[in-house]
Coordinates of C-alpha atoms in Angstrom, one line a residue:
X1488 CA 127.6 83.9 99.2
X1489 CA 130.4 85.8 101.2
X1490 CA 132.3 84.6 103.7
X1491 CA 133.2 87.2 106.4
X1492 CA 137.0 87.5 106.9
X1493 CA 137.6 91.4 108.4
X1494 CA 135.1 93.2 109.8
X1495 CA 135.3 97.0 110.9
X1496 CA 133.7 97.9 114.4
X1497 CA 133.1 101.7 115.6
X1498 CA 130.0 102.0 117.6
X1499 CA 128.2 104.4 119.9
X1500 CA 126.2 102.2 121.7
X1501 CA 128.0 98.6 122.6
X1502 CA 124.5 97.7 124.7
X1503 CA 123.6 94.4 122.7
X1504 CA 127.0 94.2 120.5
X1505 CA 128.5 91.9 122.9
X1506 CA 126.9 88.5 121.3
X1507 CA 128.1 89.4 117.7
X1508 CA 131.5 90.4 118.5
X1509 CA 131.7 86.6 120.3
X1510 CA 130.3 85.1 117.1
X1511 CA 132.8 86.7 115.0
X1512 CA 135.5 86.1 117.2
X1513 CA 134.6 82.4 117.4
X1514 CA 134.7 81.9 113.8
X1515 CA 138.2 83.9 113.5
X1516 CA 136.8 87.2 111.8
X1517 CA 139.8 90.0 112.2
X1518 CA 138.0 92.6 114.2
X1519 CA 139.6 96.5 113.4
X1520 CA 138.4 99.0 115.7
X1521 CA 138.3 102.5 117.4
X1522 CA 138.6 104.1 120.4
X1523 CA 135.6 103.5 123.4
X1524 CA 134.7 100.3 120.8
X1525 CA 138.2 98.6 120.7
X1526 CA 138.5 99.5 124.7
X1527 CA 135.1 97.9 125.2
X1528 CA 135.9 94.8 122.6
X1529 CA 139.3 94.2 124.8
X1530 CA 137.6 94.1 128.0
X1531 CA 135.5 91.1 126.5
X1532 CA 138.7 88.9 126.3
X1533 CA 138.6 89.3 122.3
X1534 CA 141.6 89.9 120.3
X1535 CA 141.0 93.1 118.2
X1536 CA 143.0 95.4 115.9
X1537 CA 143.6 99.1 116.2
X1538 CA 142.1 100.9 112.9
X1539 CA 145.0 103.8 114.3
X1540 CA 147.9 100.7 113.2
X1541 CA 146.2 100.4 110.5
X1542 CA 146.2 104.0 109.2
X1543 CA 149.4 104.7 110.9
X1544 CA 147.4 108.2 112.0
X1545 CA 145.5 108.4 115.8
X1546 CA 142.5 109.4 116.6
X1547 CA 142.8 113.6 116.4
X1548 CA 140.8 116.6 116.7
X1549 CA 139.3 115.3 119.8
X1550 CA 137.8 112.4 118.5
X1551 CA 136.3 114.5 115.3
X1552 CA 138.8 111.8 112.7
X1553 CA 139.7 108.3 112.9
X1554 CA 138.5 106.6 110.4
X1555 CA 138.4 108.9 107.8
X1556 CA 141.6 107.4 105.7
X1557 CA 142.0 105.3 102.2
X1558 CA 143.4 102.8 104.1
X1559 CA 139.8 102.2 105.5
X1560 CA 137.5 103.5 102.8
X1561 CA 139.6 101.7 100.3
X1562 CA 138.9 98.1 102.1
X1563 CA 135.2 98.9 102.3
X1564 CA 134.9 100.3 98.7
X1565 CA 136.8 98.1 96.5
X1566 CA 135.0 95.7 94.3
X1567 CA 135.6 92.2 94.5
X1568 CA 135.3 91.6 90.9
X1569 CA 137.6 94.4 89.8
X1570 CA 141.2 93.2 89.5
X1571 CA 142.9 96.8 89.6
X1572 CA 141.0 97.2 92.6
X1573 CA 142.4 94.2 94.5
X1574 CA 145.5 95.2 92.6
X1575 CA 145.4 98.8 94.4
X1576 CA 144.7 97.3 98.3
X1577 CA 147.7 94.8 97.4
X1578 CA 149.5 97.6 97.0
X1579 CA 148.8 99.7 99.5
X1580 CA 148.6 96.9 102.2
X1581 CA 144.8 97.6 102.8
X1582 CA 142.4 94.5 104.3
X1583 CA 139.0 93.7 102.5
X1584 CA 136.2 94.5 105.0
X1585 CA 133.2 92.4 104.4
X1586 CA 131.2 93.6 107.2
X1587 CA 131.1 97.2 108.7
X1588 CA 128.8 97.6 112.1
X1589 CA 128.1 101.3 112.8
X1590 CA 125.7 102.9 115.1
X1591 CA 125.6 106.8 114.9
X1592 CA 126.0 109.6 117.4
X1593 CA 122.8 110.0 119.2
X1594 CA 121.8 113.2 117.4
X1595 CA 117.9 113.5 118.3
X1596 CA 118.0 112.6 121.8
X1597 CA 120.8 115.0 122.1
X1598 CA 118.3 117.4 120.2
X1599 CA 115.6 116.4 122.7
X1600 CA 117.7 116.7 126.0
X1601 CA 119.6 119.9 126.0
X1602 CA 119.7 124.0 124.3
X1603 CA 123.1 123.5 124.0
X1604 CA 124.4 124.1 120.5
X1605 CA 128.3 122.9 121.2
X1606 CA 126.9 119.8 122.4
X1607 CA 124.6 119.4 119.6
X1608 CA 127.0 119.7 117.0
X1609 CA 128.9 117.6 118.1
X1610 CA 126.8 114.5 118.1
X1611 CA 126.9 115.4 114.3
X1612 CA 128.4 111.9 113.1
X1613 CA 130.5 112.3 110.3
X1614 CA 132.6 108.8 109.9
X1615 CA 130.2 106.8 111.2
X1616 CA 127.4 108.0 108.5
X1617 CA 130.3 108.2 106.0
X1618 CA 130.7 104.4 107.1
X1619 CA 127.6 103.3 106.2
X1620 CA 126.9 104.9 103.1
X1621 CA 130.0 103.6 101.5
X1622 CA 129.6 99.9 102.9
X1623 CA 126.0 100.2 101.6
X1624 CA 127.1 101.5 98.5
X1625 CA 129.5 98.1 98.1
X1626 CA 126.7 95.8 99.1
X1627 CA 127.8 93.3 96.3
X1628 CA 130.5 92.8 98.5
X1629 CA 130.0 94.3 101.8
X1630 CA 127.1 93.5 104.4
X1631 CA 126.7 96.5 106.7
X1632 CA 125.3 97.1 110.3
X1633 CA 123.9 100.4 110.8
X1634 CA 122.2 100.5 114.4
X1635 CA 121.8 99.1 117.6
X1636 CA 118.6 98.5 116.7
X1637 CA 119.3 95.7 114.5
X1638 CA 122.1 94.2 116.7
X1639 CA 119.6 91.2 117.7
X1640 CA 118.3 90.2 114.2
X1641 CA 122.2 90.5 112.7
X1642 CA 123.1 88.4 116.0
X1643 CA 121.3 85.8 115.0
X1644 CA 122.1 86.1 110.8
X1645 CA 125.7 85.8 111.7
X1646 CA 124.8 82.4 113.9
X1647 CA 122.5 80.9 111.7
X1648 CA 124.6 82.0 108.6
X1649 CA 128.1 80.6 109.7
X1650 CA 129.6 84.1 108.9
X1651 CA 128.1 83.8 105.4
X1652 CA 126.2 86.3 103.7
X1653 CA 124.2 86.3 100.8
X1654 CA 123.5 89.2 97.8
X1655 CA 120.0 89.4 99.1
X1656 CA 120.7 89.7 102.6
X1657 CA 123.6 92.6 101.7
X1658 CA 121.2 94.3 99.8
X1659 CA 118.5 94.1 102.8
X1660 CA 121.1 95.7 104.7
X1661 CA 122.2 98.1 102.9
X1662 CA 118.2 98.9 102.4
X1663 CA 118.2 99.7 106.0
X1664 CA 121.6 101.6 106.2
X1665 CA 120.2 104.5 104.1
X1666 CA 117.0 104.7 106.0
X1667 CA 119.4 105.1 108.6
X1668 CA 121.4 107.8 106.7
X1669 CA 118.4 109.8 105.4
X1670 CA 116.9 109.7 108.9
X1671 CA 120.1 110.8 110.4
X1672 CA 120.5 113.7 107.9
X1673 CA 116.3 114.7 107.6
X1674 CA 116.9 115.1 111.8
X1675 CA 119.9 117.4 111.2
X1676 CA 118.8 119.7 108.3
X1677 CA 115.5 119.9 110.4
X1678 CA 117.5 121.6 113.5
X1679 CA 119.1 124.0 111.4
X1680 CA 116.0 124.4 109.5
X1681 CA 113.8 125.1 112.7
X1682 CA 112.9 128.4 111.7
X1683 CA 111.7 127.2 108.2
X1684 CA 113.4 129.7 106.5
X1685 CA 114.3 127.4 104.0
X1686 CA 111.5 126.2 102.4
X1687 CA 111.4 122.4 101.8
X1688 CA 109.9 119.6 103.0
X1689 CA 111.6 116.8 105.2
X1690 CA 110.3 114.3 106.8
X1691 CA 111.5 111.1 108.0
X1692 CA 110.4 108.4 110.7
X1693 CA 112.1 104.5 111.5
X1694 CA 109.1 104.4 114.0
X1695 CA 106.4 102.0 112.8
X1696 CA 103.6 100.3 113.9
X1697 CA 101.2 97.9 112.1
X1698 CA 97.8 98.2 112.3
X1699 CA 95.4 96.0 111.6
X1700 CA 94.0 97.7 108.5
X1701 CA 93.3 101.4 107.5
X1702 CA 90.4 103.1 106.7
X1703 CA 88.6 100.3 106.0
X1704 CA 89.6 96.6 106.1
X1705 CA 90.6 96.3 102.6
X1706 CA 93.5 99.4 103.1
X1707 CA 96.7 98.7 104.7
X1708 CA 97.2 100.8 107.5
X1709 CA 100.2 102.0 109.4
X1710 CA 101.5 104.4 111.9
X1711 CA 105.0 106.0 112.3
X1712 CA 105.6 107.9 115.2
X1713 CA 106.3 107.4 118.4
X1714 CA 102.6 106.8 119.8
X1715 CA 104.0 106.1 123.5
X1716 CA 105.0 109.7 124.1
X1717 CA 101.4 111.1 124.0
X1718 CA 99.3 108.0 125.1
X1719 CA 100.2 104.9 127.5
X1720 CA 97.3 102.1 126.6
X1721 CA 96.0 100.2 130.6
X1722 CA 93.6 98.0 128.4
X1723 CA 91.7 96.7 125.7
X1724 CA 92.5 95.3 122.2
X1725 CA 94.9 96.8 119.7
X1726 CA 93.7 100.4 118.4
X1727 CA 92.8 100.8 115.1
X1728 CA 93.5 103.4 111.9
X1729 CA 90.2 105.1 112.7
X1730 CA 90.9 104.9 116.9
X1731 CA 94.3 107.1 115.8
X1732 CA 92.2 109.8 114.4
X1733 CA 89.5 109.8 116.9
X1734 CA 91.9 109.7 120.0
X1735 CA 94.0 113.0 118.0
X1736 CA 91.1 114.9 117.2
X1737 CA 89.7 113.8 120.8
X1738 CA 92.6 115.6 122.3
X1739 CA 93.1 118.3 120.6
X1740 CA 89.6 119.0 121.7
X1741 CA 89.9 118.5 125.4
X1742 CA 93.3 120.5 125.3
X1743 CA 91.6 123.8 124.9
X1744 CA 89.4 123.2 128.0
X1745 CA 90.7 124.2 131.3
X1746 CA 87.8 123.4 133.4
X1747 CA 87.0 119.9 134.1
X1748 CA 85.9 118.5 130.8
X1749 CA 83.9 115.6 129.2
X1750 CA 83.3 115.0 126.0
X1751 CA 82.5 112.1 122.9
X1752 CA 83.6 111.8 119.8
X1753 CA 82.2 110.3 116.7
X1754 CA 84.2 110.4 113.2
X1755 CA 86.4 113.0 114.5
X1756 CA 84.0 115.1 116.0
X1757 CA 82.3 115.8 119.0
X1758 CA 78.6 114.7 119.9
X1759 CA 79.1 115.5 123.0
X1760 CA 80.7 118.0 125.7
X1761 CA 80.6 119.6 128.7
X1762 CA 81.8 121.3 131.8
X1763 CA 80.5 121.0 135.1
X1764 CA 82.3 121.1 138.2
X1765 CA 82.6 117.2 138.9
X1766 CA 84.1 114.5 136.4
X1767 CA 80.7 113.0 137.0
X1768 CA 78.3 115.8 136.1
X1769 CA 80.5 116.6 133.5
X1770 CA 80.0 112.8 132.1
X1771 CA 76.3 113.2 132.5
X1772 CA 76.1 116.9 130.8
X1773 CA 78.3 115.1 127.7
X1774 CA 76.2 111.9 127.1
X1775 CA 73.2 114.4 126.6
X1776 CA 74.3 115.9 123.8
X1777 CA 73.5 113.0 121.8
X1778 CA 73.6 109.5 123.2
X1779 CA 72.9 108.0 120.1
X1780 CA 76.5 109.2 118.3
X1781 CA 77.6 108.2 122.0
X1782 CA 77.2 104.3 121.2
X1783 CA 80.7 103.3 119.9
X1784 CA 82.9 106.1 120.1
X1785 CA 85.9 107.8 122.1
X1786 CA 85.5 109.0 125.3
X1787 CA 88.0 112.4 126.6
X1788 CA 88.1 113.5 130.3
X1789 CA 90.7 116.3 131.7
X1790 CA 90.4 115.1 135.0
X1791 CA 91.4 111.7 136.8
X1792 CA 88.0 108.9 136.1
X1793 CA 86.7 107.7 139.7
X1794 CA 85.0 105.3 140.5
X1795 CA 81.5 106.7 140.8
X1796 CA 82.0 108.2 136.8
X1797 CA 83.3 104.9 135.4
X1798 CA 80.2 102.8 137.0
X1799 CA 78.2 105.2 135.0
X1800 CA 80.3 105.0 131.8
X1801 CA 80.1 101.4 132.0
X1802 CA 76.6 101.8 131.0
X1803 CA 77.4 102.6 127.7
X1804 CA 79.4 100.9 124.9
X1805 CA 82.3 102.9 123.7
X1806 CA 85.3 101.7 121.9
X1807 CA 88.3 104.3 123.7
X1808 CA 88.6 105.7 127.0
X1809 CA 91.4 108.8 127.6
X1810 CA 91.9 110.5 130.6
X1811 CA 95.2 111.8 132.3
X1812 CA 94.5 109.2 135.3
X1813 CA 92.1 106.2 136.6
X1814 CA 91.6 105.7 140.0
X1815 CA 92.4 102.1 141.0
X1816 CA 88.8 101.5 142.0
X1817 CA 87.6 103.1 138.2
X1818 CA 90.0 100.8 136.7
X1819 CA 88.4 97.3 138.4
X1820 CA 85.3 98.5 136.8
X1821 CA 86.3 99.9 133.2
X1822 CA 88.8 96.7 132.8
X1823 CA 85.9 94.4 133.0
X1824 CA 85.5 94.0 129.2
X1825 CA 88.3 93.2 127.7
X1826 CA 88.1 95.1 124.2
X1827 CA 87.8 98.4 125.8
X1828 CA 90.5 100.9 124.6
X1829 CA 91.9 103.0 128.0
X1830 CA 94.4 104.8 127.4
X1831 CA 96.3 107.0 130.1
X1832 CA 97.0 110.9 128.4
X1833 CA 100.5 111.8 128.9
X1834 CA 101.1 114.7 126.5
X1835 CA 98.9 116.9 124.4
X1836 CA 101.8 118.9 122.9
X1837 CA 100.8 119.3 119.0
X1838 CA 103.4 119.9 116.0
X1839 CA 103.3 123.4 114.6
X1840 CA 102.6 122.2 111.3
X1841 CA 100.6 119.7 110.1
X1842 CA 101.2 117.8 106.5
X1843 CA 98.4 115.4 104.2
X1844 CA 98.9 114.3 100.8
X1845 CA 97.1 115.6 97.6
X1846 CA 97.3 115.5 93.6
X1847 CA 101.3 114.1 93.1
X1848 CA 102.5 115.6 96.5
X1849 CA 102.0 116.8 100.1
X1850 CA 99.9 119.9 101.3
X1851 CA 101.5 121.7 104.5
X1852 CA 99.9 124.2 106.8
X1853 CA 100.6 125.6 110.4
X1854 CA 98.6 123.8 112.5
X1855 CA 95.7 125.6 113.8
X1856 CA 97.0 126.2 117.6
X1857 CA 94.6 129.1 117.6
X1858 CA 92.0 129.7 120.5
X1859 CA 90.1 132.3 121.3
X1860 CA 89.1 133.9 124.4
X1861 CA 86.8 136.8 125.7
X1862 CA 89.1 139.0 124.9
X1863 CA 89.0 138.0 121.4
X1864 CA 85.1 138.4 120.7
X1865 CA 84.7 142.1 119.6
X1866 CA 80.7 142.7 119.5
X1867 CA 79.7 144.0 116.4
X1868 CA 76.2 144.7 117.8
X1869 CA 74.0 147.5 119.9
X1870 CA 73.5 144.9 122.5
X1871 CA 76.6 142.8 123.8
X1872 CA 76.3 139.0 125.3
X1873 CA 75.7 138.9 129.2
X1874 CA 78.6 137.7 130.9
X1875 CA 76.9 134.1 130.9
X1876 CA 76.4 134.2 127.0
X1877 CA 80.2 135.1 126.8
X1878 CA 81.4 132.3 128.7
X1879 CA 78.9 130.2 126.3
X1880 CA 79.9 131.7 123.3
X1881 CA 83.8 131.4 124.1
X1882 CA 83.2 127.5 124.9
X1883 CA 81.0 127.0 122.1
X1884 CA 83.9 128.7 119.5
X1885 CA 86.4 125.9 120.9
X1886 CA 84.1 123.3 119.8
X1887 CA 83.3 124.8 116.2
X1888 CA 87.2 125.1 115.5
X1889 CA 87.3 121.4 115.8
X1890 CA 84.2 120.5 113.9
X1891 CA 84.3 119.5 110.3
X1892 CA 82.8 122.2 108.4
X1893 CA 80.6 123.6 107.4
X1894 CA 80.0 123.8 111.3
X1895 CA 77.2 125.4 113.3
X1896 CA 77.7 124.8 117.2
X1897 CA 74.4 125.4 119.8
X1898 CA 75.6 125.8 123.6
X1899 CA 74.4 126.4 126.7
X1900 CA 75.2 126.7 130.2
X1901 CA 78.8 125.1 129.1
X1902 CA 76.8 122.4 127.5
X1903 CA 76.9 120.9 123.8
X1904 CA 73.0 121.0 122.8
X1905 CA 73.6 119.8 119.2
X1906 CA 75.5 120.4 116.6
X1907 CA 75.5 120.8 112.3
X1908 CA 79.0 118.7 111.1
X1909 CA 80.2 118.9 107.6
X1910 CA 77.5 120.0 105.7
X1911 CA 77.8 122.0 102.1
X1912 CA 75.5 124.7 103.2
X1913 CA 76.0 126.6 106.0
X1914 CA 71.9 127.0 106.7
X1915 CA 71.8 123.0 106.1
X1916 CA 74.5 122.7 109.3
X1917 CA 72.3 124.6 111.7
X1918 CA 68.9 123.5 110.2
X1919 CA 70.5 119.7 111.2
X1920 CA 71.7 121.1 114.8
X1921 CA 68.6 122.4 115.6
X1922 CA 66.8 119.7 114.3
X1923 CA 68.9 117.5 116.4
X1924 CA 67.8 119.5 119.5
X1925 CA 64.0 118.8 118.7
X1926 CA 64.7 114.9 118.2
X1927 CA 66.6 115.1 121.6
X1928 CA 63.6 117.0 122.9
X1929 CA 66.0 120.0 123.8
X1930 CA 65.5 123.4 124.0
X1931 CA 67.8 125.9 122.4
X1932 CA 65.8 129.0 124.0
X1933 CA 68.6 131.5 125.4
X1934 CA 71.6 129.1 123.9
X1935 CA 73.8 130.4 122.0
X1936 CA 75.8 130.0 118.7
X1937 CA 78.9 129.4 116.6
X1938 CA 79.8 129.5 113.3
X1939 CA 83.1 128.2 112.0
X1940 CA 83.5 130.7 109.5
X1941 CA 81.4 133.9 108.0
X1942 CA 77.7 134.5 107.3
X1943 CA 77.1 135.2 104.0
X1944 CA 73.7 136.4 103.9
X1945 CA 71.5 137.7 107.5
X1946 CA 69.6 134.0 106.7
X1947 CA 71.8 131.9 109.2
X1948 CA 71.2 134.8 112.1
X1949 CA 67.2 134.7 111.4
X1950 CA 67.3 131.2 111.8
X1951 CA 69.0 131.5 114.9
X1952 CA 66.2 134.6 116.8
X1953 CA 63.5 132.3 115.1
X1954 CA 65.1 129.6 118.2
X1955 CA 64.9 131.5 120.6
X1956 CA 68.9 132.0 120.5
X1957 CA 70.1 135.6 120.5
X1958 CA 73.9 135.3 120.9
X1959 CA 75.8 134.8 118.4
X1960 CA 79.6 134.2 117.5
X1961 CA 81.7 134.0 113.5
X1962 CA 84.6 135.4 112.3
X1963 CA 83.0 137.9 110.0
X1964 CA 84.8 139.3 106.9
X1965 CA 81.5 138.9 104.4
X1966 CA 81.2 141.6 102.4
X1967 CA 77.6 141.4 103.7
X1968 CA 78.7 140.8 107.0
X1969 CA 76.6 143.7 107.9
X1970 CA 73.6 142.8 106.4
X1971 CA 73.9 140.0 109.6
X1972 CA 74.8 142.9 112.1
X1973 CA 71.4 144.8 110.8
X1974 CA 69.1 141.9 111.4
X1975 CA 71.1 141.3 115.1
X1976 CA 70.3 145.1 115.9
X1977 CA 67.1 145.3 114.4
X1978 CA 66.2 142.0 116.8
X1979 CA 67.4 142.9 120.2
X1980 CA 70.3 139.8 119.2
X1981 CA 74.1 140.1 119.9
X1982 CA 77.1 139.3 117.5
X1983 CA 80.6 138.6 118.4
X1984 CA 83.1 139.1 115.6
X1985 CA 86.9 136.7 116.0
X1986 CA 88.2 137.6 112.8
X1987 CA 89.9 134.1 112.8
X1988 CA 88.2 131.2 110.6
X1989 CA 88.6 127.7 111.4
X1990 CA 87.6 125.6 108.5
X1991 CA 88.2 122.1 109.0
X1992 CA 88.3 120.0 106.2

């Protein structure tokens, strides 16, 4: 046990600090502090001491030094057990600090809120992080309090504890201090590094949820991040591992629609979508593309839900409901059961790299922000689509990019007839979308289709005119790529060419 007797205060934010500078005071802890902190501990009514008499050097370079100093460092560092140690602050007239509270210079939201370089550099802490590493370093002797986060848990250690602290509790601390410093320092090196010139890996995040379980109930599961940013949940129970994934892959689908948009996922991938001019239609056009798959998943809509649309959803169980607004009416009716997942979209703003684990380390890849557009379909064929085939073929090329592959995507009229998802043959994925179609009774005469990467061999495009579908889009680069084009010309069919892959694996 240690019994608290100086403690060192510089702070940022004082917003909570008030309690634990009472409790201190109240049991006749010295209190040393700095500038803004010793103004704002004097205005409580609590006796404080000036680390500036301490050092016998102000506060200079505009604030840049103060508590940079041996006389400082020395009380924080020394150990206890050491008797040239205690020999050295007896000489030197420096006070053993047994607690050290510290809360950084807001470097990230400074990131977040302004261009400005000047300013940013400046809310580059240097004392405070040198602080906290050193008292963490000297947690044998030292306990130390590293954010504003933790101010209400260390309030109530220091009431419940008399001012006592024990090796496990110091070491706890100190835990948490350098998740505080490496945090600090992965956000700074990241700024500088922004144009990834230098090639390493950093990545750091204090924002953690719990979730009920991973994968599967036997995993743990967790997510760090900031979920709030992107989604605010109106309803339903608590979402799950597998509700993360769907509701990112969900939209990062509906992101590269512009016209009003439905669409259903299942495992990541859509079973349904469609564009039509109304939120309604467009939930109708969706469902069809296989209500089976429909049954338990996640729902996407780039358009406010009415009413009228979620009477119609309500039909169906699902487990997650997204859309960038509810009306209040649609919300009576959706709110009914109380599982239900709705969750208000606020920001579909992707990272530009994306990072997974593999072997003994960490695969990272730009993120594929990719999309194309008409303009990006060159026609490798005699005959070119009609303008309605283009329009089919761009919409079903945004589907294939986010389909597991291998991927084969049939469209038409803006409509998701079926689809092939993560098969090992190429053939097998469109023989299963087409199949598909027949179970749903649906026709895939004058649809078109999509490929999420090449054609080996002409034996996908045959399969296709044997259909009835003669528009076709893939990224080409086979070296038999015309061997596809041949059979295309030789059967009146037309081939679009992106020269972009999107494997998704």
């Amino acid at each position: 046990m240690r019994k608290i007797k100086n403690a060192l205060v510089s702070v940022f934010h004082k917003e909570g600090l008030e309690e634990i500078l009472k409790t201190l005071d109240d049991k006749n802890i010295q209190i040393y502090s700095t500038g803004g902190t010793y103004k704002y501990i004097e205005n409580l009514g609590i006796k404080a001491h000036k680390v500036e008499d301490l050092t016998s050097y102000p506060s200079i370079l505009g604030g840049r030094v103060k508590t940079l100093h041996p006389k400082v460092f020395g009380g924080i560092l020394a150990r206890r057990e050491l008797q040239e140690d205690l020999a050295a602050l007896n000489s030197y007239e420096i006070p053993q600090f047994d607690l050290v509270i510290v809360d950084l210079y807001p470097f990230e939201k400074t990131v977040a809120s302004t261009s400005n370089e000047s300013e940013i550099i400046e809310k580059i802490d240097i004392g405070g992080i040198s602080l906290i590493r050193a008292a963490a370093k000297n947690y044998k002797d030292v306990i130390i309090l590293p954010s504003a986060d933790l101010y209400p848990e260390f309030a109530e250690l220091m009431k419940n504890g008399d001012a006592t602290t024990t090796l496990e509790e110091r070491r706890k601390y100190a835990a948490k201090a350098f998740a505080v410093s490496s945090n600090y320092d992965t956000a700074i090196f990241n700024y500088f590094n922004s144009d990834n010139k230098i090639n390493n890996l950093r990545l750091s995040e204090d924002a953690v949820k719990t979730l009920r379980y991973g994968e599967n109930p036997h995993q743990k599961g967790y997510f760090f991040g900031n979920m709030e940013e992107v989604i605010e949940q109106l309803h339903g129970k608590e979402i799950s591992y597998n509700n993360i994934l769907d509701i990112d892959a969900a939209i990062r689908l509906i992101a590269d629609f512009e016209d009003t948009t439905f669409a259903v996922l299942k495992h990541n991938n859509a079973c349904g979508i469609a564009s039509r001019d109304t939120v309604l239609e467009s939930w109708h056009r969706a469902l069809e593309g296989d209500p089976i798959s429909a049954f338990g998943g996640v729902l996407i809509c780039n358009r406010e839900v009415d009413e009228a649309t979620a009477m119609e959803i309500d039909k169906l169980f699902y487990e997650v409901l997204i859309a960038p607004s509810f009306s209040n009416d649609a919300l009576s009716v959706l709110k009914k059961k109380k599982n239900r997942i709705l969750l208000k979209l606020k920001n579909a703003k992707f990272a530009e790299q994306s990072v997974r684990t593999a072997l003994n380390g960490f695969l990272v890849q730009d993120s594929d922000l990719k999309t194309e557009q008409n303009s990006d379909l060159k026609t490798a064929t005699k005959v070119s689509p009609s303008d309605s085939e283009y329009v089919d073929l761009v919409f079903a090329n945004k589907i294939v990019k986010h389909t597991k592959s291998n991927a084969m995507i049939i469209v038409r009229d803006k409509q998701l007839v079926s689809s092939g998802v993560g098969e090992t043959s190429r053939v097998d994925a469109f023989k299963q979308a087409i199949d598909k179609a027949k179970n749903f009774k649906k026709s895939t005469e004058g649809a078109v289709v999509a490929s999420d990467a090449f054609f080996p061999f002409a034996d996908n495009v045959e399969l296709a005119h044997s259909v009835g579908i003669n528009a076709v889009v893939q990224p080409g680069g086979s070296i038999k790529d015309q061997d596809s084009i041949d059979y295309c010309n030789a059967n009146g069919m037309a081939m679009c060419l992106t020269g972009t892959r999107h494997f998704k694996h």
